[in-house]
Coordinates of N, CA and C in Angstrom, one line a residue:
I16 N -59.9 3.2 46.8 CA -60.8 3.4 47.8 C -62.2 2.8 47.3
N17 N -62.7 1.9 48.2 CA -63.9 1.2 47.8 C -65.1 1.6 48.6
S18 N -64.9 2.2 49.8 CA -66.0 2.6 50.7 C -65.5 3.8 51.6
L19 N -66.5 4.6 51.9 CA -66.2 5.8 52.8 C -67.3 5.9 53.9
A20 N -66.9 6.4 55.0 CA -67.8 6.7 56.1 C -67.3 7.9 56.8
I21 N -68.3 8.8 57.2 CA -67.9 10.0 58.0 C -68.6 9.8 59.4
S22 N -67.8 10.1 60.4 CA -68.4 10.0 61.8 C -69.6 10.9 61.9
K23 N -70.5 10.6 62.8 CA -71.7 11.3 62.9 C -71.5 12.8 63.3
D24 N -70.4 13.1 64.0 CA -70.1 14.4 64.4 C -69.3 15.2 63.3
G25 N -69.0 14.5 62.2 CA -68.2 15.1 61.1 C -66.8 15.3 61.3
K26 N -66.2 14.7 62.3 CA -64.8 14.9 62.6 C -63.8 13.9 62.0
I27 N -64.3 12.7 61.7 CA -63.4 11.7 61.1 C -64.0 11.1 59.9
L28 N -63.1 10.9 58.8 CA -63.4 10.2 57.6 C -62.7 8.9 57.6
A29 N -63.4 7.8 57.4 CA -62.8 6.5 57.2 C -62.9 6.1 55.7
A30 N -61.8 5.7 55.2 CA -61.7 5.3 53.8 C -61.2 3.9 53.7
G31 N -62.0 3.0 53.1 CA -61.6 1.6 53.0 C -61.1 1.3 51.6
G32 N -60.0 0.6 51.6 CA -59.3 0.2 50.3 C -58.8 -1.2 50.3
D33 N -57.5 -1.3 50.0 CA -56.8 -2.6 49.9 C -56.4 -3.1 51.3
E34 N -57.3 -3.9 51.9 CA -56.9 -4.6 53.2 C -56.8 -3.7 54.4
S35 N -57.1 -2.4 54.3 CA -56.9 -1.5 55.5 C -57.9 -0.4 55.3
I36 N -58.1 0.3 56.5 CA -59.0 1.5 56.5 C -58.1 2.6 57.0
L37 N -58.1 3.7 56.2 CA -57.4 4.9 56.6 C -58.4 5.9 57.2
L38 N -57.9 6.5 58.3 CA -58.7 7.5 59.0 C -58.1 8.9 58.8
F39 N -58.9 9.9 58.6 CA -58.5 11.2 58.3 C -59.3 12.2 59.2
D40 N -58.6 13.2 59.7 CA -59.2 14.3 60.4 C -59.8 15.2 59.4
M41 N -61.1 15.4 59.5 CA -61.9 16.2 58.5 C -61.5 17.7 58.6
K42 N -61.0 18.2 59.7 CA -60.6 19.6 59.8 C -59.2 19.9 59.2
T43 N -58.3 19.0 59.4 CA -56.9 19.2 58.9 C -56.6 18.4 57.7
Y44 N -57.4 17.4 57.4 CA -57.2 16.4 56.3 C -56.0 15.6 56.4
E45 N -55.5 15.5 57.7 CA -54.3 14.7 58.0 C -54.7 13.2 58.2
N46 N -53.9 12.3 57.8 CA -54.1 10.9 58.2 C -53.8 10.7 59.6
I47 N -54.8 10.2 60.4 CA -54.7 10.1 61.8 C -54.6 8.6 62.3
G48 N -54.6 7.7 61.3 CA -54.5 6.3 61.7 C -54.8 5.3 60.5
T49 N -54.4 4.1 60.7 CA -54.7 3.0 59.8 C -55.2 1.8 60.6
L50 N -56.3 1.3 60.2 CA -56.9 0.1 60.8 C -56.6 -1.1 59.8
S51 N -56.1 -2.2 60.3 CA -55.8 -3.3 59.5 C -56.4 -4.6 60.1
G52 N -56.3 -5.7 59.3 CA -56.8 -7.0 59.8 C -57.6 -7.7 58.8
Y53 N -57.7 -7.1 57.6 CA -58.4 -7.8 56.5 C -57.4 -8.5 55.5
S54 N -57.9 -9.4 54.7 CA -57.0 -10.0 53.7 C -57.6 -9.8 52.3
D55 N -58.5 -8.9 52.2 CA -59.1 -8.5 50.8 C -59.6 -7.1 50.9
F56 N -60.1 -6.6 49.8 CA -60.6 -5.2 49.7 C -61.8 -5.0 50.8
I57 N -61.8 -3.8 51.3 CA -62.9 -3.4 52.2 C -64.1 -3.0 51.3
S58 N -65.3 -3.6 51.7 CA -66.5 -3.4 50.9 C -67.5 -2.5 51.5
C59 N -67.4 -2.3 52.8 CA -68.4 -1.4 53.4 C -67.9 -0.9 54.8
L60 N -68.3 0.3 55.2 CA -67.9 0.9 56.4 C -69.1 1.7 57.0
D61 N -69.2 1.7 58.3 CA -70.2 2.6 58.9 C -69.8 2.9 60.4
F62 N -69.9 4.2 60.7 CA -69.8 4.6 62.1 C -71.1 4.4 62.8
M63 N -71.1 3.8 63.9 CA -72.3 3.5 64.7 C -72.1 4.0 66.1
P64 N -72.4 5.3 66.3 CA -72.1 5.8 67.6 C -72.9 5.2 68.7
T65 N -72.3 5.1 69.9 CA -73.0 4.6 71.1 C -73.0 5.7 72.1
H66 N -73.7 5.6 73.2 CA -73.7 6.6 74.2 C -72.3 6.8 74.8
S67 N -71.5 5.8 74.9 CA -70.1 5.9 75.4 C -69.0 6.0 74.4
D68 N -69.3 5.8 73.1 CA -68.3 5.8 72.1 C -68.8 6.4 70.8
P69 N -68.5 7.7 70.5 CA -69.0 8.3 69.3 C -68.3 7.8 68.0
Y70 N -67.2 7.0 68.1 CA -66.5 6.6 67.0 C -66.5 5.1 66.8
F71 N -67.5 4.4 67.2 CA -67.6 2.9 67.0 C -67.7 2.7 65.5
L72 N -66.8 1.9 65.0 CA -66.7 1.7 63.5 C -66.7 0.2 63.2
A73 N -67.5 -0.1 62.1 CA -67.6 -1.5 61.6 C -67.2 -1.5 60.2
G74 N -66.5 -2.5 59.7 CA -66.1 -2.6 58.3 C -66.3 -4.0 57.9
G75 N -66.7 -4.2 56.6 CA -66.8 -5.5 56.0 C -65.8 -5.6 54.9
S76 N -65.4 -6.9 54.6 CA -64.5 -7.1 53.5 C -64.9 -8.2 52.6
F77 N -64.3 -8.2 51.4 CA -64.6 -9.3 50.4 C -63.9 -10.6 50.9
D78 N -63.2 -10.6 52.0 CA -62.7 -11.8 52.5 C -63.7 -12.5 53.5
M79 N -64.9 -11.9 53.5 CA -66.1 -12.4 54.2 C -65.9 -12.2 55.7
S80 N -65.1 -11.2 56.1 CA -65.0 -10.9 57.6 C -65.6 -9.5 57.9
M81 N -66.0 -9.3 59.1 CA -66.5 -8.0 59.6 C -65.7 -7.7 60.8
L82 N -65.0 -6.6 60.9 CA -64.2 -6.2 62.0 C -64.9 -5.0 62.6
V83 N -64.8 -4.9 64.0 CA -65.5 -3.8 64.7 C -64.4 -3.2 65.6
W84 N -64.3 -1.8 65.6 CA -63.4 -1.1 66.5 C -64.3 -0.2 67.4
S85 N -64.0 -0.3 68.7 CA -64.7 0.5 69.7 C -63.9 1.9 69.8
N86 N -62.7 1.9 69.3 CA -61.9 3.1 69.3 C -61.0 3.1 68.1
P87 N -61.0 4.1 67.3 CA -60.1 4.0 66.1 C -58.7 3.7 66.3
S88 N -58.2 3.9 67.5 CA -56.8 3.5 67.8 C -56.6 2.1 68.4
S89 N -57.7 1.4 68.5 CA -57.6 0.1 69.1 C -57.5 -1.1 68.1
K90 N -57.3 -2.3 68.6 CA -57.3 -3.5 67.7 C -58.8 -3.8 67.5
P91 N -59.1 -4.6 66.5 CA -60.5 -4.9 66.3 C -61.1 -5.6 67.5
K92 N -62.4 -5.2 67.8 CA -63.1 -5.8 69.0 C -63.7 -7.1 68.7
K93 N -64.2 -7.3 67.4 CA -64.8 -8.6 67.0 C -64.3 -8.9 65.6
S94 N -64.3 -10.2 65.4 CA -64.0 -10.6 64.0 C -64.9 -11.9 63.8
S95 N -65.6 -11.8 62.7 CA -66.5 -13.0 62.4 C -66.6 -13.2 60.9
I96 N -66.8 -14.4 60.6 CA -67.1 -14.8 59.2 C -68.5 -14.7 58.9
L97 N -68.9 -14.0 57.9 CA -70.3 -13.8 57.5 C -70.9 -15.0 56.8

């Protein structure tokens, strides 16, 4: 695990490691999902809640990409080379 982020409401923990982000329910400690799309270690994570989406999540990787999810169960919304 290289980076961690907790949703602003304290319900979800995101843990970035080898090419994927694991999502955990903070109440039950169960893994509730895996986000993928990177080709190297995850270097940073942050939940950035919006009015319509409390779980908007962005992650950066050592592969020089940044992926953004508008819903933890969705595919990345954006992908860009930094």
